[in-house]
Amino acid sequence: MTESPPLFVAEHLHKRFGDQVVLEDINLSFNAGSISGIMGPNGAGKSTCFNVLTGMYRPDGGSVFFDGEDVTGLAPERIVEKGISRSFQIMNLFDEFTALENIMVATNRVRHGLHRPFWDIRADSEISHKAAEVLAMVGLTGLENSLASDMSYGQRRALEIAVSLATEPRIVFLDEPTQGLGADGRANLADLIGTLQEKFTLVIIEHDMQFLFRLANRISVIHWGQIIAEGTPDELKANEWVRTSELGKMTTC
Amino acid sequence: MLTTKGKAPIVSRQMLVFFAILLSYPLWADAAGLYEYLGIEIVIFIIYALGFNLLLGYTGLPSFGHGAYFGVGAYGYGLAQLYLDAGFIPGLLLAMLAGTVASGLVALFLSHRRGIYFALMTIAFGQVFWFLAIKLRGLTGGEDGLLNIFRPDIDFGLFQISLKSNFAFYYAVALIAVLVTLLLWRLVHSPFGMAIQAVRMNETRARFVGYQVWWIKWTVFTLSGAIAGLAGGLLNVAQESAFPDTMSLHASGLIVMMVLIGGGFVSFWGPVVGVIVYYLARDLLGSITEAWLLWYGLLFMAVMMFSPEGFAGGWGKLVAWVRRRKQGEVLMGGAQND
C-alpha cells in the first residue's frame, strides 16, 4: 500500500526582516489526520514560521503547498478559503459579540452571504444550531449568549479555538494554546485537542514540552530560524542535541 | 460599544417614533417656536450623520474629511442643474454618484490603512477637495460658491409637485430620510452589518476568518460617501447654492462631533440625537449669544467627560439603572413578603 502524500508541505522557506534572517531553509510536512508540533526556545522563529504558513507574512523564498496546491504568499482571507485556519497566542476575538455570534460571523455561510440584506442571521435557527455545535465541540455549551469579553481566560482560549474551527478548515494551526492556562486548563485543552484530532489535522506551536510530547505524532524543533531536529516524541527525547539543550532539560523535568 | 443584537424587525418601535416626529414636524414646529427651514437642515444632516455613522460607529473608521463628499454632492447637484437641467430626482442621483465616485476613489487609498494613518489620510484628501472647490473657479465659483440653483419641481409626468415652499421641500427631504433610515437599519442588521462590526472589533481576526477587510472598508467608505453626496445635494436644493465651506475641515469636524455627542458609538439613533442637539443649540443658544459655538464646545466636552458614549449612552445607562432599581425593589418586596 502506498502512503498518501502529506496534506501540507513547506519547502525551503526563507524569511528575513531587514538584515535579520528569521527563517532559513525551513522544510515541513504535515500528514492528514495527524497532530504535529513545532517547538523551540523563545525567539527561535516559531511564530514567524506560523505567520508565513498561514498568510500573515509572505516568505522571501520557498513554497507552501496545501493538498498539492501552491498557496505561497496568499493573503489570510484566501488561505482561509482553502481550508486552513489558525488561532493566536494573544487572543483575537470579537469581544463585543457573544460566543455564539463569534462563531456565526466566522462561518462560511455568513461570509458568503454579505450580499443578502434581508437575511437575519440571528433569527436563522439552522446557523445558530451549527454555531452551538461548534461551541459544544470546545466545551462552551451554556455560554452561547455570554459576551466574549465577559468570559474567563480559559473559556476565551477555548473560544479562540472554536472561532478557528468555525471556518470549516481541514488543517488548524494553534499558536501556543496553553499560554496562560493552569494545570487543569492544560489538561482540559489536551483532552479537547485529542477529540479535535478525529476531525481536523492539527499543528501546534508550544512551549510546554510535556504537553506537546503527550499529544503530537511528530515534532519539529526550530532554533536560530532553522529546523535542527525532527521526529516522533520518543525519537526527539533520544536526540543528542535536544537532550543536551535547554529543551532537553524541559522534557525530562 | 455598538453591536446589533437579537432579531431585527423591518421597522422597529424607535423607528416608528422617529418617523412620527419627522412626518408631523411641520404641524407643531411653529407652536414649539421652531420653523420649517430648521427642520429641513436637521433632516438633511440626519441623513448625512446616519450614513457617516456607518463608517465611524459601526466600522470604527474615523473620517475627519467627510465634508468633502457632502460638498461634492452639493456641487454635483448644482452642476447637474446648471449644465444639464437635470431636475430634482436625477439631480440627486447625480449628487449621489458624485459622492460615490469621489469617496470610492479616495477609499482605494484608505482601505488598506487603519488607526491614525487612516484618520490623517481622510483629512488630507478632504483638504484636497476643499482646495479644489476654491481654486476651480470656472467650475465651482471659487469662494463665492455656485449660486442661483433654483429649486425645481418634481416631475411625475402626469403631474408636478413644486418644491418652492419649505413645507413641500421638507416632506420631500423627510421621505428620503425615511428611505435612508430603512435602508441603513436593514444594512446594519444584515450579514454585511455583522461583518463591519467584526472589522471594527478585530481587523486581524476578521481577516483570519476569511473576510476581505480592505473590500469591506472600501464598500463602507464609498456607501457613506454616497449618502453624504445625497445629503449634500439636498442641502444645495435647500440653499439654492453650494459653497466650499461645507468641505472645510471645520465642517468635517462638526459631523464627527454631532455623531459623538449623540452617541453614535452605542446606538443607531445616536447620530439623530446629535444632529438635533447641534441645531437646537445653534438656534437656542444662538438667539442668546453670538458665542454659541463656544457653549456648544463646552457642552461637547462635558458630555465626553461624563458620558463618553454620548446622550444615547447616558440614556442607556439611565434606563439600566432604573431597571436595576425596580428589580431591587421587587426583590426587596419579595423578601419582606417572605
GROMACS .gro file of C-alpha atoms in nm, chain A residues 54 56 75-77 80 86-88 92-98 101 104-106 110-111 113-114 116-123 147 160 163-164 167, chain B residues 1-10 186-187 189-192 194-195 197-202 204-216:
model
   74
   54THR     CA    1  -0.090   3.098   0.746
   56MET     CA    2   0.028   3.677   0.764
   75ALA     CA    3  -0.347   3.662   0.184
   76PRO     CA    4  -0.506   3.523   0.504
   77GLU     CA    5  -0.860   3.555   0.367
   80VAL     CA    6  -0.895   3.051   0.494
   86ARG     CA    7  -0.538   2.937   1.290
   87SER     CA    8  -0.565   3.052   1.648
   88PHE     CA    9  -0.343   3.317   1.803
   92ASN     CA   10  -0.801   3.762   1.884
   93LEU     CA   11  -1.176   3.754   1.945
   94PHE     CA   12  -1.473   3.975   1.861
   95ASP     CA   13  -1.507   4.095   2.219
   96GLU     CA   14  -1.840   4.277   2.191
   97PHE     CA   15  -2.009   3.978   2.027
   98THR     CA   16  -2.146   3.685   2.224
  101GLU     CA   17  -2.202   3.547   1.739
  104MET     CA   18  -2.165   3.277   1.345
  105VAL     CA   19  -1.963   3.559   1.194
  106ALA     CA   20  -1.677   3.319   1.125
  110VAL     CA   21  -2.233   3.421   0.674
  111ARG     CA   22  -1.915   3.523   0.496
  113GLY     CA   23  -2.396   3.594   0.247
  114LEU     CA   24  -2.278   3.956   0.269
  116ARG     CA   25  -2.817   3.931   0.142
  117PRO     CA   26  -2.959   4.238   0.321
  118PHE     CA   27  -3.278   4.066   0.434
  119TRP     CA   28  -3.109   3.766   0.590
  120ASP     CA   29  -3.140   3.799   0.967
  121ILE     CA   30  -2.862   3.570   1.084
  122ARG     CA   31  -2.964   3.579   1.448
  123ALA     CA   32  -3.311   3.458   1.356
  147LEU     CA   33  -2.011   3.825   2.574
  160GLU     CA   34  -1.036   3.127   2.022
  163VAL     CA   35  -1.362   3.055   1.606
  164SER     CA   36  -1.085   2.895   1.403
  167THR     CA   37  -1.445   2.832   0.912
  254MET     CA   38  -1.996   4.968   2.202
  255LEU     CA   39  -2.228   4.948   1.905
  256THR     CA   40  -2.347   4.594   1.838
  257THR     CA   41  -2.667   4.483   1.673
  258LYS     CA   42  -2.847   4.233   1.896
  259GLY     CA   43  -3.133   3.990   1.855
  260LYS     CA   44  -3.383   3.967   1.572
  261ALA     CA   45  -3.422   4.287   1.374
  262PRO     CA   46  -3.773   4.382   1.261
  263ILE     CA   47  -3.805   4.567   0.930
  439ARG     CA   48  -3.158   4.680   0.730
  440LEU     CA   49  -2.793   4.702   0.632
  442HIS     CA   50  -2.872   4.408   1.079
  443SER     CA   51  -2.768   4.206   0.775
  444PRO     CA   52  -2.463   3.977   0.743
  445PHE     CA   53  -2.276   4.277   0.599
  447MET     CA   54  -2.225   4.194   1.128
  448ALA     CA   55  -1.908   4.184   0.919
  450GLN     CA   56  -1.879   4.532   1.328
  451ALA     CA   57  -1.639   4.237   1.326
  452VAL     CA   58  -1.388   4.452   1.136
  453ARG     CA   59  -1.426   4.725   1.400
  454MET     CA   60  -1.373   4.483   1.687
  455ASN     CA   61  -1.078   4.293   1.547
  457THR     CA   62  -0.684   4.080   1.222
  458ARG     CA   63  -0.931   3.814   1.332
  459ALA     CA   64  -1.176   3.924   1.063
  460ARG     CA   65  -0.908   3.857   0.801
  461PHE     CA   66  -0.826   3.521   0.955
  462VAL     CA   67  -1.185   3.402   0.939
  463GLY     CA   68  -1.187   3.490   0.572
  464TYR     CA   69  -1.316   3.847   0.535
  465GLN     CA   70  -1.160   4.065   0.270
  466VAL     CA   71  -1.123   4.354   0.512
  467TRP     CA   72  -0.998   4.610   0.262
  468TRP     CA   73  -1.303   4.546   0.042
  469ILE     CA   74  -1.539   4.582   0.338
   0.00000   0.00000   0.00000
